[in-house]
Short mmCIF file of C-alpha atoms and ligand atoms in Angstrom, two decimals:
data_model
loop_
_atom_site.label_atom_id
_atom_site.label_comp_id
_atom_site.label_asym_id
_atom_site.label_seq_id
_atom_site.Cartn_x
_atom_site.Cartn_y
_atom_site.Cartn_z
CA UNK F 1 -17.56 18.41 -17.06
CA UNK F 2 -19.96 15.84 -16.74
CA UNK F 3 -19.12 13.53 -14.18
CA UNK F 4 -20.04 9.95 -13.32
CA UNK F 5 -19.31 8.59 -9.41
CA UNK F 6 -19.98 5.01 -8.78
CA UNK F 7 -21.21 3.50 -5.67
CA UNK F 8 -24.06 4.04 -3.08
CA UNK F 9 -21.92 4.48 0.52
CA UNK F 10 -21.40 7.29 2.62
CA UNK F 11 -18.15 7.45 1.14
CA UNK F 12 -19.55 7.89 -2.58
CA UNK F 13 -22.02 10.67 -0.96
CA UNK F 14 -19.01 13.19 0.37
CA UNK F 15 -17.15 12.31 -2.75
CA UNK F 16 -19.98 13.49 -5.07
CA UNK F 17 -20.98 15.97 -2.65
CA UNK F 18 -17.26 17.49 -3.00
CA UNK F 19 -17.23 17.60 -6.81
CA UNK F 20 -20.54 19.74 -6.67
CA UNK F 21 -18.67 22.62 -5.30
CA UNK F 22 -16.41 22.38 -8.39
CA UNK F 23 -16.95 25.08 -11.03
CA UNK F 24 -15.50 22.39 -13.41
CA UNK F 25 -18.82 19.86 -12.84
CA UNK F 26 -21.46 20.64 -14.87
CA UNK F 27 -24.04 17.35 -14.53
CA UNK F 28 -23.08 15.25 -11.37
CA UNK F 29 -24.80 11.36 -11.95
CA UNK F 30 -24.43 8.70 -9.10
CA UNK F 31 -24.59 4.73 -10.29
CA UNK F 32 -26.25 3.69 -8.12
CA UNK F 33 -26.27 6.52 -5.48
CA UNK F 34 -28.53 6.14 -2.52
CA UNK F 35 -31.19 9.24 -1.13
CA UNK F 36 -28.00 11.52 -0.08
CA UNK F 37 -26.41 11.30 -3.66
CA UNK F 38 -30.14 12.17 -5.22
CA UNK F 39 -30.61 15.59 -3.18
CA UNK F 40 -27.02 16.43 -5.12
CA UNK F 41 -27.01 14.92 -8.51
CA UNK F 42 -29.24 12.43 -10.99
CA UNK F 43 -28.92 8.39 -9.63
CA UNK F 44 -28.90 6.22 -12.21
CA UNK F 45 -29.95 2.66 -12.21
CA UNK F 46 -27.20 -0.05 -12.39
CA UNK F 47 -24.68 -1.82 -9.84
CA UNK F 48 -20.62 -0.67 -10.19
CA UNK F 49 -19.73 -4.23 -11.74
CA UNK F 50 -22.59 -3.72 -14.75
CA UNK F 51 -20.27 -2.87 -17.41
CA UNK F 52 -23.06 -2.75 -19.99
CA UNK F 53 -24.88 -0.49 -17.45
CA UNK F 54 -22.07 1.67 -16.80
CA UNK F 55 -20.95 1.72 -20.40
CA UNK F 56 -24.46 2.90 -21.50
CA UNK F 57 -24.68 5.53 -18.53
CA UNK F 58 -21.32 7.21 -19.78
CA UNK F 59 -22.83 7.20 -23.67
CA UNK F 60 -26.12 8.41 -22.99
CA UNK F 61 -25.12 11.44 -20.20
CA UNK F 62 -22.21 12.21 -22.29
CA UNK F 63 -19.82 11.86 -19.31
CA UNK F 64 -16.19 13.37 -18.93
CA UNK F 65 -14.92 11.81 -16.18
CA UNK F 66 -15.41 8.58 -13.94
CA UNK F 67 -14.60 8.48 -10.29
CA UNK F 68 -14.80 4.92 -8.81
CA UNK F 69 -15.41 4.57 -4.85
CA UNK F 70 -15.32 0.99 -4.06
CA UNK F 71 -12.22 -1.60 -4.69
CA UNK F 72 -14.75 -4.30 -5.80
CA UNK F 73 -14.59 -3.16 -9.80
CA UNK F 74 -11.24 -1.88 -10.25
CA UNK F 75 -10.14 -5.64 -9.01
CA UNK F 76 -12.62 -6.76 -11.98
CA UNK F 77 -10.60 -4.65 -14.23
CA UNK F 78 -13.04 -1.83 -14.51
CA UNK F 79 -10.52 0.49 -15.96
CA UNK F 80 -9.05 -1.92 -18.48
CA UNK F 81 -12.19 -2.67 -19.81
CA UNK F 82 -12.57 1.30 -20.05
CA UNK F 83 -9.34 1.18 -22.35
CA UNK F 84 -10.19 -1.93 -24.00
CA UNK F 85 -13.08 0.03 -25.46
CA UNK F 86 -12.79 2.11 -28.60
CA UNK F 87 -16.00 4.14 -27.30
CA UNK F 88 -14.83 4.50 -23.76
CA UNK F 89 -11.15 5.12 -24.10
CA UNK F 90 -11.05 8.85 -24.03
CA UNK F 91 -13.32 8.99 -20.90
CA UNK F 92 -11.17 10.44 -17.94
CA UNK F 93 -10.86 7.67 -15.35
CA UNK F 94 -10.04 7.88 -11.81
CA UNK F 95 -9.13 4.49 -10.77
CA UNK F 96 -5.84 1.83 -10.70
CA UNK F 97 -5.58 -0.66 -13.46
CA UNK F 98 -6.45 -4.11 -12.24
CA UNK F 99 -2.48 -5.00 -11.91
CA UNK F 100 -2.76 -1.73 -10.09
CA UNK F 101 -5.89 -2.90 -7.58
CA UNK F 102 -3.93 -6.08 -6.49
CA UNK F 103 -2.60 -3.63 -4.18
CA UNK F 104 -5.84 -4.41 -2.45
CA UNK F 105 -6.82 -7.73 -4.18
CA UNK F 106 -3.92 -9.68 -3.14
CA UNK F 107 -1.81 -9.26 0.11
CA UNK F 108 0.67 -11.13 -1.05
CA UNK F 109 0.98 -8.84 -4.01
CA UNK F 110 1.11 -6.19 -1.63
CA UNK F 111 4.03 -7.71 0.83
CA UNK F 112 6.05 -8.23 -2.43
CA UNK F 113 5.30 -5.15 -3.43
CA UNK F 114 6.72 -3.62 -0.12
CA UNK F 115 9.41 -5.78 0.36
CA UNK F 116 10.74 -5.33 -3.24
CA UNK F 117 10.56 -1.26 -2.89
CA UNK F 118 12.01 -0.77 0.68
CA UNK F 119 8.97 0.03 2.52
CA UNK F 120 8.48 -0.65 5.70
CA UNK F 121 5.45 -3.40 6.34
CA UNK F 122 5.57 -6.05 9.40
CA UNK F 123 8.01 -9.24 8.37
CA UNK F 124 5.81 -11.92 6.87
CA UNK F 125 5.77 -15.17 4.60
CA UNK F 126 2.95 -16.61 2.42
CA UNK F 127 1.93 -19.98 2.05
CA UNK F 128 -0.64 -22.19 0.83
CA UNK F 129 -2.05 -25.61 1.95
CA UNK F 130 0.76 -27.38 0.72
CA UNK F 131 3.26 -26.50 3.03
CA UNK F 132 1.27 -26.07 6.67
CA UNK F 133 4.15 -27.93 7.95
CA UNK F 134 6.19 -24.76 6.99
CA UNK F 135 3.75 -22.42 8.09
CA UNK F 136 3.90 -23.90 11.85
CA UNK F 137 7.35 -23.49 12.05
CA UNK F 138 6.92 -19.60 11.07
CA UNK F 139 4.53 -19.27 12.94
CA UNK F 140 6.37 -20.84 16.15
CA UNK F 141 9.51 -18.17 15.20
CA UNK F 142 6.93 -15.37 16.30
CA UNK F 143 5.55 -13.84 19.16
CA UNK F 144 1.74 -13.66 20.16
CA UNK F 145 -0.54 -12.64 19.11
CA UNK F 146 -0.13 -14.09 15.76
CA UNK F 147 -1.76 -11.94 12.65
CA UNK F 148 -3.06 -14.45 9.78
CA UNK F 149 -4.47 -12.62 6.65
CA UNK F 150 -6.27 -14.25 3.39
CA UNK F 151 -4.76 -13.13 0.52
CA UNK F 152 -7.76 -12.45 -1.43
CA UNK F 153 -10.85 -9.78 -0.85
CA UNK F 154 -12.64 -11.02 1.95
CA UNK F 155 -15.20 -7.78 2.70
CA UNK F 156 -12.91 -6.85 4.90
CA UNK F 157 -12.92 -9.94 7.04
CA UNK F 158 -9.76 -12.20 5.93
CA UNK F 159 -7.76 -10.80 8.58
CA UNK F 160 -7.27 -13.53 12.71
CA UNK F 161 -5.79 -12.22 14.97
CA UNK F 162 -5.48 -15.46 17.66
CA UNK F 163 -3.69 -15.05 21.09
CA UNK F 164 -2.20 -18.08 21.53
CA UNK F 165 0.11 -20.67 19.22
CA UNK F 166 -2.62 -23.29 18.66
CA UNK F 167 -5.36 -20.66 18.09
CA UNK F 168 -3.53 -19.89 15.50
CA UNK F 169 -2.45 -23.02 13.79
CA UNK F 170 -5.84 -23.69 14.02
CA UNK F 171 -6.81 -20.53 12.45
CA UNK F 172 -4.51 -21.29 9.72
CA UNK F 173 -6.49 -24.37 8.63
CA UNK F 174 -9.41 -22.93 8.93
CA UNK F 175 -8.53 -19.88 6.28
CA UNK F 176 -6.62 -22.87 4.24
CA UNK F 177 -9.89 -24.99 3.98
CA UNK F 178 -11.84 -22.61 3.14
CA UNK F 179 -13.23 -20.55 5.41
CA UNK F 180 -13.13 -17.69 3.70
CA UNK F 181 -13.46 -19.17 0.10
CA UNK F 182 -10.76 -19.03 -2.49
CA UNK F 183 -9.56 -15.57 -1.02
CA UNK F 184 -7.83 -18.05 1.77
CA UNK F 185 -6.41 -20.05 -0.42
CA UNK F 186 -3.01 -18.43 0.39
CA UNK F 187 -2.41 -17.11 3.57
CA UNK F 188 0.16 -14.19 4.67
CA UNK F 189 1.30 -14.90 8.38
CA UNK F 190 3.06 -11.82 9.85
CA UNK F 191 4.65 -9.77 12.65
CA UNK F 192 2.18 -8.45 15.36
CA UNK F 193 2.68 -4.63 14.71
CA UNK F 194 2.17 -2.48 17.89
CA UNK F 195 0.74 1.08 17.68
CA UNK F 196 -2.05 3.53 16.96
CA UNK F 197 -3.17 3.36 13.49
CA UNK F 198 -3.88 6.08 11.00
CA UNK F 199 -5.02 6.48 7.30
CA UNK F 200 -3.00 8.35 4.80
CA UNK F 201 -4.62 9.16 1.67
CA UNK F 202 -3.05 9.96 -1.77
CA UNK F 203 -4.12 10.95 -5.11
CA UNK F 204 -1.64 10.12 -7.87
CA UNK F 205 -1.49 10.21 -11.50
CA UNK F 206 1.46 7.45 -11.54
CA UNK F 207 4.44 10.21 -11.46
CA UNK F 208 3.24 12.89 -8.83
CA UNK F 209 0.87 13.28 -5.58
CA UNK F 210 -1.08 15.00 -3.48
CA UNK F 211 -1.83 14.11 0.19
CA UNK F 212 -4.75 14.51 1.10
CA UNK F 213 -6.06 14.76 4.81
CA UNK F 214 -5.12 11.87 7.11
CA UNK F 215 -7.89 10.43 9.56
CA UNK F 216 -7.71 7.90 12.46
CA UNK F 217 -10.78 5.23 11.81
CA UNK F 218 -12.78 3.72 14.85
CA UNK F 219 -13.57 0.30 13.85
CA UNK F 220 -14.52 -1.48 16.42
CA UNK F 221 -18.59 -1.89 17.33
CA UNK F 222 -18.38 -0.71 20.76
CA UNK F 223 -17.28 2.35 23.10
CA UNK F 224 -13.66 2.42 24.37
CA UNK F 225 -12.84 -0.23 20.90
CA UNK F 226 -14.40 -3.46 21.92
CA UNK F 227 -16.82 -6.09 20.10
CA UNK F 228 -16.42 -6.87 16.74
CA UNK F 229 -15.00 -4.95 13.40
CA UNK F 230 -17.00 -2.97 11.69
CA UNK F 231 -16.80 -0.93 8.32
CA UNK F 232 -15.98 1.58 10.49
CA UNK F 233 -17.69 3.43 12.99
CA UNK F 234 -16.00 6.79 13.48
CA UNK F 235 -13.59 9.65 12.24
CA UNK F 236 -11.45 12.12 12.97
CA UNK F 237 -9.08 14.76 10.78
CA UNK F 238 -6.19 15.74 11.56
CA UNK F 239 -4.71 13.30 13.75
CA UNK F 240 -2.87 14.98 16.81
CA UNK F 241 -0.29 12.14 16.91
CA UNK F 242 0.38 12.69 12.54
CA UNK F 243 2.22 15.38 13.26
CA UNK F 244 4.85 17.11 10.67
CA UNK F 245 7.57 15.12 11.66
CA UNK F 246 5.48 11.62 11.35
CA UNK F 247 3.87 12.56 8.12
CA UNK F 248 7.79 13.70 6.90
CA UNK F 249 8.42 10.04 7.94
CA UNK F 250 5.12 8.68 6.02
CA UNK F 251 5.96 11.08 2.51
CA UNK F 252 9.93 9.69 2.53
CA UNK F 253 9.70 6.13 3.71
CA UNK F 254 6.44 5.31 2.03
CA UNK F 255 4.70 7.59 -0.21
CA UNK F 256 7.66 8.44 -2.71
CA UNK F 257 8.68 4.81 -2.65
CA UNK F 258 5.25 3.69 -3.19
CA UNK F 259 4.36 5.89 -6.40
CA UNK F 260 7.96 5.32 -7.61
CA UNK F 261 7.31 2.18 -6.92
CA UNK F 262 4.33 1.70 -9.08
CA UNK F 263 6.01 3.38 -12.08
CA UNK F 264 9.04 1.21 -12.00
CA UNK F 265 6.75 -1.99 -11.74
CA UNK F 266 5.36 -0.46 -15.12
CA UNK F 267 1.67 -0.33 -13.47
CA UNK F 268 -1.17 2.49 -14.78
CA UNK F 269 -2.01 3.76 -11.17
CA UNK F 270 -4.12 6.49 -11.79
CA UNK F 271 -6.06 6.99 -8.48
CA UNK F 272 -6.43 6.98 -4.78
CA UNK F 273 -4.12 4.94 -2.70
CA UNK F 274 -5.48 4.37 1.15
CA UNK F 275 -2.26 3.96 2.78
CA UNK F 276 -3.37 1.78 6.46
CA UNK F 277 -0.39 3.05 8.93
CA UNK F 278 0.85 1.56 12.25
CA UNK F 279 2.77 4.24 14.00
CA UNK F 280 5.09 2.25 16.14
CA UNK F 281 6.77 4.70 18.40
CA UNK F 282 6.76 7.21 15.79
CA UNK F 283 7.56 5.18 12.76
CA UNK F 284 5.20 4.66 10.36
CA UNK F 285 5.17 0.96 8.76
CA UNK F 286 2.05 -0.08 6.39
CA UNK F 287 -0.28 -2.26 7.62
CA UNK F 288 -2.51 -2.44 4.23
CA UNK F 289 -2.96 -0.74 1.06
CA UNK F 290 -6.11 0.42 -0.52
CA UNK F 291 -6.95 1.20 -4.41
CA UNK F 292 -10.21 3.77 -2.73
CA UNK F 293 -10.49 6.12 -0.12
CA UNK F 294 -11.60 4.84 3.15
CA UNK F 295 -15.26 4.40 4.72
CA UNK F 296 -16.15 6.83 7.02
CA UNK F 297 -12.76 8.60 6.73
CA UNK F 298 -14.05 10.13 3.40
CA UNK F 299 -16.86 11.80 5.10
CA UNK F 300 -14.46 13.62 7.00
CA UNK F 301 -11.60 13.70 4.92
CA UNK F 302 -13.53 15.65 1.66
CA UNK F 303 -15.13 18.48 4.04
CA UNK F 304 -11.17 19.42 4.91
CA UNK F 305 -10.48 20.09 1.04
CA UNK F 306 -10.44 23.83 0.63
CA UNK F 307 -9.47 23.29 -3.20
CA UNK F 308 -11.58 22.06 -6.08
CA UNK F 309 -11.41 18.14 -6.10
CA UNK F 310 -12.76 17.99 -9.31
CA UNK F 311 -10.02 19.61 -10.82
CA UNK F 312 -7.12 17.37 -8.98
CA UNK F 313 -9.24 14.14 -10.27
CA UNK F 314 -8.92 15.57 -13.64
CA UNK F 315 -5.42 16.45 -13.58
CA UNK F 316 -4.99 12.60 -11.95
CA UNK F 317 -6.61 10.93 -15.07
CA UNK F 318 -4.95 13.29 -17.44
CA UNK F 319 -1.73 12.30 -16.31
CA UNK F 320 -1.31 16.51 -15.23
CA UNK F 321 -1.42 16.22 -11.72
CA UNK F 322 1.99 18.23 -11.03
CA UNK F 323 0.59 21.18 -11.62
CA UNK F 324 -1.67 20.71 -9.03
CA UNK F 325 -1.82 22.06 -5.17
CA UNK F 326 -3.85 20.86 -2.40
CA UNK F 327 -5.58 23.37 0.47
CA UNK F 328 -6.58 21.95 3.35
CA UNK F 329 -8.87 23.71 5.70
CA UNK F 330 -7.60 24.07 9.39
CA UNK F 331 -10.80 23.18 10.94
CA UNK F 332 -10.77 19.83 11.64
CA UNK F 333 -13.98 17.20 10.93
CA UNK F 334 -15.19 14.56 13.39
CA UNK F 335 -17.42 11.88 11.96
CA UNK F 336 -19.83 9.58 13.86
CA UNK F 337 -21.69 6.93 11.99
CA UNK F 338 -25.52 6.17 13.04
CA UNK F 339 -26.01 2.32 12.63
CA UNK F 340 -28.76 -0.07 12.75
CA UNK F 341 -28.98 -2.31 16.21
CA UNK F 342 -27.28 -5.69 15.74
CA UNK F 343 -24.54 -4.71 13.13
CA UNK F 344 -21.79 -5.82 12.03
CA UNK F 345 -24.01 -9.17 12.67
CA UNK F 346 -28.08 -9.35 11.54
CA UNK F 347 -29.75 -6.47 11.93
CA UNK F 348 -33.30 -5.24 10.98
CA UNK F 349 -33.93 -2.92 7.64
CA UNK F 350 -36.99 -0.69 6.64
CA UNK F 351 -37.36 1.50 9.62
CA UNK F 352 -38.44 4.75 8.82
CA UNK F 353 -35.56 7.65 9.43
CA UNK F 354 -37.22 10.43 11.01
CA UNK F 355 -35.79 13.97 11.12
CA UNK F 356 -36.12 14.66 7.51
CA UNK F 357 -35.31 18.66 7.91
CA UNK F 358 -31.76 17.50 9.23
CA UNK F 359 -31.02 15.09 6.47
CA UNK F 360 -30.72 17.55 3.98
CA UNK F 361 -27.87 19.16 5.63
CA UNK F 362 -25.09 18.93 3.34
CA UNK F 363 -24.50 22.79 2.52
CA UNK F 364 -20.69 24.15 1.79
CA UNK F 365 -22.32 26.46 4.80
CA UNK F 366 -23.22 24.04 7.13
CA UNK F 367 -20.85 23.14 9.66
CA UNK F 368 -23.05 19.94 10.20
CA UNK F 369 -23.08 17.56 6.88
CA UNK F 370 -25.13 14.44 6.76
CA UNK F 371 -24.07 11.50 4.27
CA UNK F 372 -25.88 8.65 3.61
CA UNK F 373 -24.71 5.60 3.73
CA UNK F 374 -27.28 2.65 4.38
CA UNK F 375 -30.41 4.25 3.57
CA UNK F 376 -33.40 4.09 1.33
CA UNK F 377 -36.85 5.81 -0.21
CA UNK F 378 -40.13 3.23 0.30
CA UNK F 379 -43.14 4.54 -0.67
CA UNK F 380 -42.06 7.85 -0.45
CA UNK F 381 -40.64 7.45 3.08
CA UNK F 382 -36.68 7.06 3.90
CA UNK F 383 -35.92 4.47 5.25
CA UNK F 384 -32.54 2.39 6.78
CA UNK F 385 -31.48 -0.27 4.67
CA UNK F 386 -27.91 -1.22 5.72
CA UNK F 387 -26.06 -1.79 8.69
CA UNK F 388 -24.35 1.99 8.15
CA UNK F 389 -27.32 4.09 7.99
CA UNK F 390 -25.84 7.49 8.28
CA UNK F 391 -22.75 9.52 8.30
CA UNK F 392 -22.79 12.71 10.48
CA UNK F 393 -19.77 14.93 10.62
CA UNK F 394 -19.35 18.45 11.82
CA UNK F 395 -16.25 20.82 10.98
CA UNK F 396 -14.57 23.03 13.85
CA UNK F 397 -11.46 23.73 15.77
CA UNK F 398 -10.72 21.12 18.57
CA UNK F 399 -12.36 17.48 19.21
CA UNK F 400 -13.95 18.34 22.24
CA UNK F 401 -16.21 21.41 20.52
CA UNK F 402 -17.28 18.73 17.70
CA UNK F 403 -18.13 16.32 20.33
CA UNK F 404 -20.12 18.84 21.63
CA UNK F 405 -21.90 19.67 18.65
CA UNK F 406 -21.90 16.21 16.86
CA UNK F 407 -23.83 14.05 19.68
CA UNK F 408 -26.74 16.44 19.52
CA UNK F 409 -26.97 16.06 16.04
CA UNK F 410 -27.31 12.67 16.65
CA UNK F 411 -30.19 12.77 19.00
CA UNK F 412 -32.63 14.69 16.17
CA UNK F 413 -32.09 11.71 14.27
CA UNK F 414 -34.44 9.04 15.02
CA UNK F 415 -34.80 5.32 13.81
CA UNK F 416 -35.94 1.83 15.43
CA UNK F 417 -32.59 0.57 17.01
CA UNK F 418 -30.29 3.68 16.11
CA UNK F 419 -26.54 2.74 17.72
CA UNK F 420 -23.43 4.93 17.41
CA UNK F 421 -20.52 5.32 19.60
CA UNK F 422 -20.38 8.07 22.09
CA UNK F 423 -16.49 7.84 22.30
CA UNK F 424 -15.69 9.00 19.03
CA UNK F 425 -12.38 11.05 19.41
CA UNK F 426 -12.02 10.94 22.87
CA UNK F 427 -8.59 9.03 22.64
CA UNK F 428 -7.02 11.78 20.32
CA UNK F 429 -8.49 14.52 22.42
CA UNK F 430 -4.17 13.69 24.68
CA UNK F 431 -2.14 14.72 21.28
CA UNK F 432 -3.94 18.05 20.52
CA UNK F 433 -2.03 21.12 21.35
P1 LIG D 501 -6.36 -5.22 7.32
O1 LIG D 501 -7.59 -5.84 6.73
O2 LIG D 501 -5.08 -5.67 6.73
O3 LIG D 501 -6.51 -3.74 7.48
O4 LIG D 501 -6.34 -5.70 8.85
C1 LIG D 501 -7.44 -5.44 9.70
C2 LIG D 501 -6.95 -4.92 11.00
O5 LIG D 501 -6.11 -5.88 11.65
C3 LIG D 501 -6.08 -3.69 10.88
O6 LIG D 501 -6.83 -2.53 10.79
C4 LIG D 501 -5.29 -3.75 12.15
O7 LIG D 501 -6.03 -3.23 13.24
C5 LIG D 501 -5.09 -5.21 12.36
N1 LIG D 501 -3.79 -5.63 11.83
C6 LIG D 501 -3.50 -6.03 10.57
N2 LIG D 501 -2.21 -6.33 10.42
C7 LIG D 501 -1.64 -6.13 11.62
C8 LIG D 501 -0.31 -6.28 12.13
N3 LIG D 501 0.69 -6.72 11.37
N4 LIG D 501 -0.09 -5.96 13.41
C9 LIG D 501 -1.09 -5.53 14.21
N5 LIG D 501 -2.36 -5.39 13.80
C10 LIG D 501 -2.64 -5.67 12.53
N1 LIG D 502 -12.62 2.53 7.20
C1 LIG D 502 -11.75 1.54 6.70
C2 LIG D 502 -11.98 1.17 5.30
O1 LIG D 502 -12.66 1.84 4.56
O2 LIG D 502 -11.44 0.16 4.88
#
C-alpha cells in the first residue's frame, strides 16, 4: 500500500516511522513531514488543511490509505470532504467524521456525549454570556479550585484552573469576552477531579477496538510539574498505577460505552480516540477526549506495538477491524522531549542541532529512537524550528534503566538553549513491581 501521513510533529514521525516496518507499506509520503519523516519516506509540500494539496498528493502518488495526526483537519471535515469526492471516496481513511471530531472540537459536545452514554466525566454545566448570573451561582455550588474550559479548540489552552471564587468569576468573563476568541464563546464549568492522570488510546472502526498502549504525559515546563503547560514534555508506557484491574475499569465503564456510544449516535468514527483519564482512587472518569493520538505519548506508545500498525489502520478504515489483534511488547518506552529555552512562551529558532550521527537513530534495532518534532534543514544544516525540537525515547525493562540510558542520550545532543526535564518518570518509578 501506498500510504499518505499528514502532519510534521514528533507524533507524525513515530507514526510513519511505525508503518515502515509494515510489509503492507509499499511508498510511505509525509505532508508536510519535517527532517525525521524525510530519512523514512518522501515529504511532500502542502499544509494538512490544503485540500487541493492533499487531494493532488493522493492522485499523483497513487495513495491507498490516509492516516491523519493532528485534530485541526478532521474538525474542518477532512474526511467528509474525502467522501464528498467522487475521486477520493475509495481512498482508505483513518480519521473521525467531523460530527465525529466534535469529540475534540466542542466540550460541550463531549459532556453531552458522556452524560447521555453513562460515562463517567466530572459534573458540569455550560453556559454562554447570557446567563453569567447562572454561571455564578454554579459556580458558588462547587468547591475550589474551580475548572473553567472553552468549548471550542483553543491549542490546547481553553482550559483555568483559578483557586479562589472570584478568580474564577473573573476567569469566566474573561473566556466569555473573548479571551480566547469564539472558542470561549460557551464555557463548560466543572467538578475539580482529583488524581493522577493517564492516556488511553483506542483504534476503532465504529463497531470494534483495539487498545493500544496507555502512557502517563508530563506536561508541565518544569521538574517535579511546575511552570506552565506545555504540549507535553515527557512519556512513559506502561503506567505502573494502569494496572489490569484499572484498565478492566477503563474497557467497561468507558471504552465499550464510548464506541457503542458513537454507533448509536449514528457517527462514522473511524479512527483514534485519545481517551484523557483521571484515576480518582482507582476509578477512572474522563477528563477529555481526543479524535488523534497524543503528543509525545505517540513516540512512546508506537515503539510498544509488536504487530503491524499498518495492517490494524487498514482493517480500521475498511470497517474489518475485528479480525484484528494487538501485541504489545513488554519492554516499556520512556520519552523525554528536548525543547528550545523559553518555551511554551517566545523562544529563539534556527540554531543549528549538532549530533547529526545520533539523529538518525530510528532503527527497529535501536533501543534509542529519535523523532523529530520542531526541527528543520537551512542551507543544508538542521536546524530547531519549534518550541519541541526533539523526541528521544529508549525501550527497556524498568524506568530507572531508561533513565539511565535516556539522559545520556540527551547530552550528545547539542543546540543553543536545549531544555528538557530531568524528572521524567521518576513519580511512576513507586507503582512498578
Ligand atoms: P484538557 O484540555 O481538558 O485536557 O485540560 C487540561 C488539563 O487540565 C488536564 O490535563 C488536567 O490536568 C486539567 N483538568 C481538566 N479538567 C479537569 C478536572 N475536571 N479536574 C481536574 N483537573 C482537570
Ligand atoms: N500530550 C497531550 C496531547 O497531545 O494533547
Amino acid at each position: 500500500m501506498n500510504v499518505l501521513v499528514l502532519g510534521s510533529g514528533g507524533r507524525e514521525h513515530a507514526i510513519a516511522w511505525k508503518i515502515k516496518q509494515s510489509e503492507k507499506c509499499e511508498k510511505l509520503f509525509c505532508m508536510p513531514g519535517n527532517p525525521g519523516t524525510a530519512l523514512i519516506a518522501t515529504n511532500l509540500a502542502g499544509g494538512v488543511n490544503d485540500f487541493d494539496a492533499i487531494k493532488g498528493a493522493v492522485l499523483d502518488n497513487a495513495i491507498d490509505i490516509v492516516v491523519v495526526g493532528p485534530e485541526d483537519p478532521l474538525v474542518n471535515g477532512l474526511r467528509d470532504k474525502f467522501a464528498a469526492d467522487s475521486q477520493l471516496a475509495n481512498v482508505l481513511f483513518v480519521g473521525p467524521s467531523q460530527r465525529g471530531a466534535m469529540l475534540e472540537g466542542s466540550k460541550d459536545f463531549a459532556k453531552e456525549f458522556m452524560s447521555r452514554h453513562g460515562i463517567p466525566t466530572a459534573s458540569y454545566r455550560s453556559f454562554t454570556s447570557t446567563d453569567i448570573d447562572q454561571a455564578d451561582k454554579f459556580l458558588e455550588s462547587l468547591q475550589a479550585p474551580y475548572v473553567l474550559k472553552a468549548d471550542g479548540l483553543a491549542a490546547g489552552k481553553g482550559v483555568l484552573i483559578p483557586e479562589t471564587l472570584e478568580e474564577a468569576k473573573a476567569s469566566l468573563r474573561e473566556m466569555l469576552g473573548g479571551m480566547f476568541g469564539a472558542a470561549g464563546n460557551t464555557v463548560v464549568i466543572e467538578e475539580f477531579l482529583r488524581g493522577i492522570e493517564v492516556s488511553v488510546f483506542v483504534l476503532t472502526d465504529g463497531k470494534d477496538y483495539l487498545i493500544l498502549p496507555e502512557a502517563k504525559d508530563y506536561k508541565r515546563i518544569g521538574v517535579g510539574d511546575k511552570g506552565l503547560n506545555t504540549g507535553g514534555m515527557g512519556a512513559v508506557s506502561p503506567v505502573g498505577f494502569a494496572d489490569a484491574q484499572f484498565m478492566e475499569k477503563v474497557e467497561e465503564r468507558i471504552i465499550k460505552p464510548t464506541v457503542n456510544g458513537l454507533a448509536a449516535d449514528g457517527i462514522d468514527y473511524k479512527g483514534f480516540i485519545f481517551i484523557g483519564l483521571m484515576n480518582c482512587n482507582g476509578d477512572p472518569y474522563v477528563i477529555e477526549y481526543n479524535v488523534r493520538m497524543g503528543d509525545p505519548e505517540t513516540e512512546a506508545v508506537m515503539t510498544r506495538i509488536d504487530s503491524d500498525l499498518l495492517s490494524h489502520l487498514e482493517a480500521v478504515a475498511k470497517g474489518e477491524l475485528s479480525g484484528e489483534k494487538i501485541v504489545i511488547s513488554e519492554e516499556g518506552a520512556l520519552t523525554v522531549v528536548c525543547v528550545s529555552g523559553g518555551y511554551p512562551q517566545s523562544y529563539g529558532k534556527g540554531y543549528e542541532i549538532f549530533g547529526s550521527e545520533y539523529l538518525e537513530r530510528s532503527s527497529v534495532e535501536d533501543k534509542i529512537k529519535i523523532f523529530h518534532a520542531g526541527t528543520s534543514m537551512k542551507e543544508g544544516k538542521l536546524v530547531t524550528s519549534g518550541g519541541r525540537v526533539l523526541a528521544v525515547t529508549v525501550n527497556g525493562k524498568g524506568i530507572e534503566k531508561s533513565r539511565e540510558v535516556v539522559y545520556p542520550e540527551i547530552d550528545k545532543i547539542m543546540y543553543t538553549n536545549k531544555y528538557y526535564r530531568s524528572d521524567i518518570g521518576l513519580d511512576l518509578l513507586k507503582y512498578e513491581k
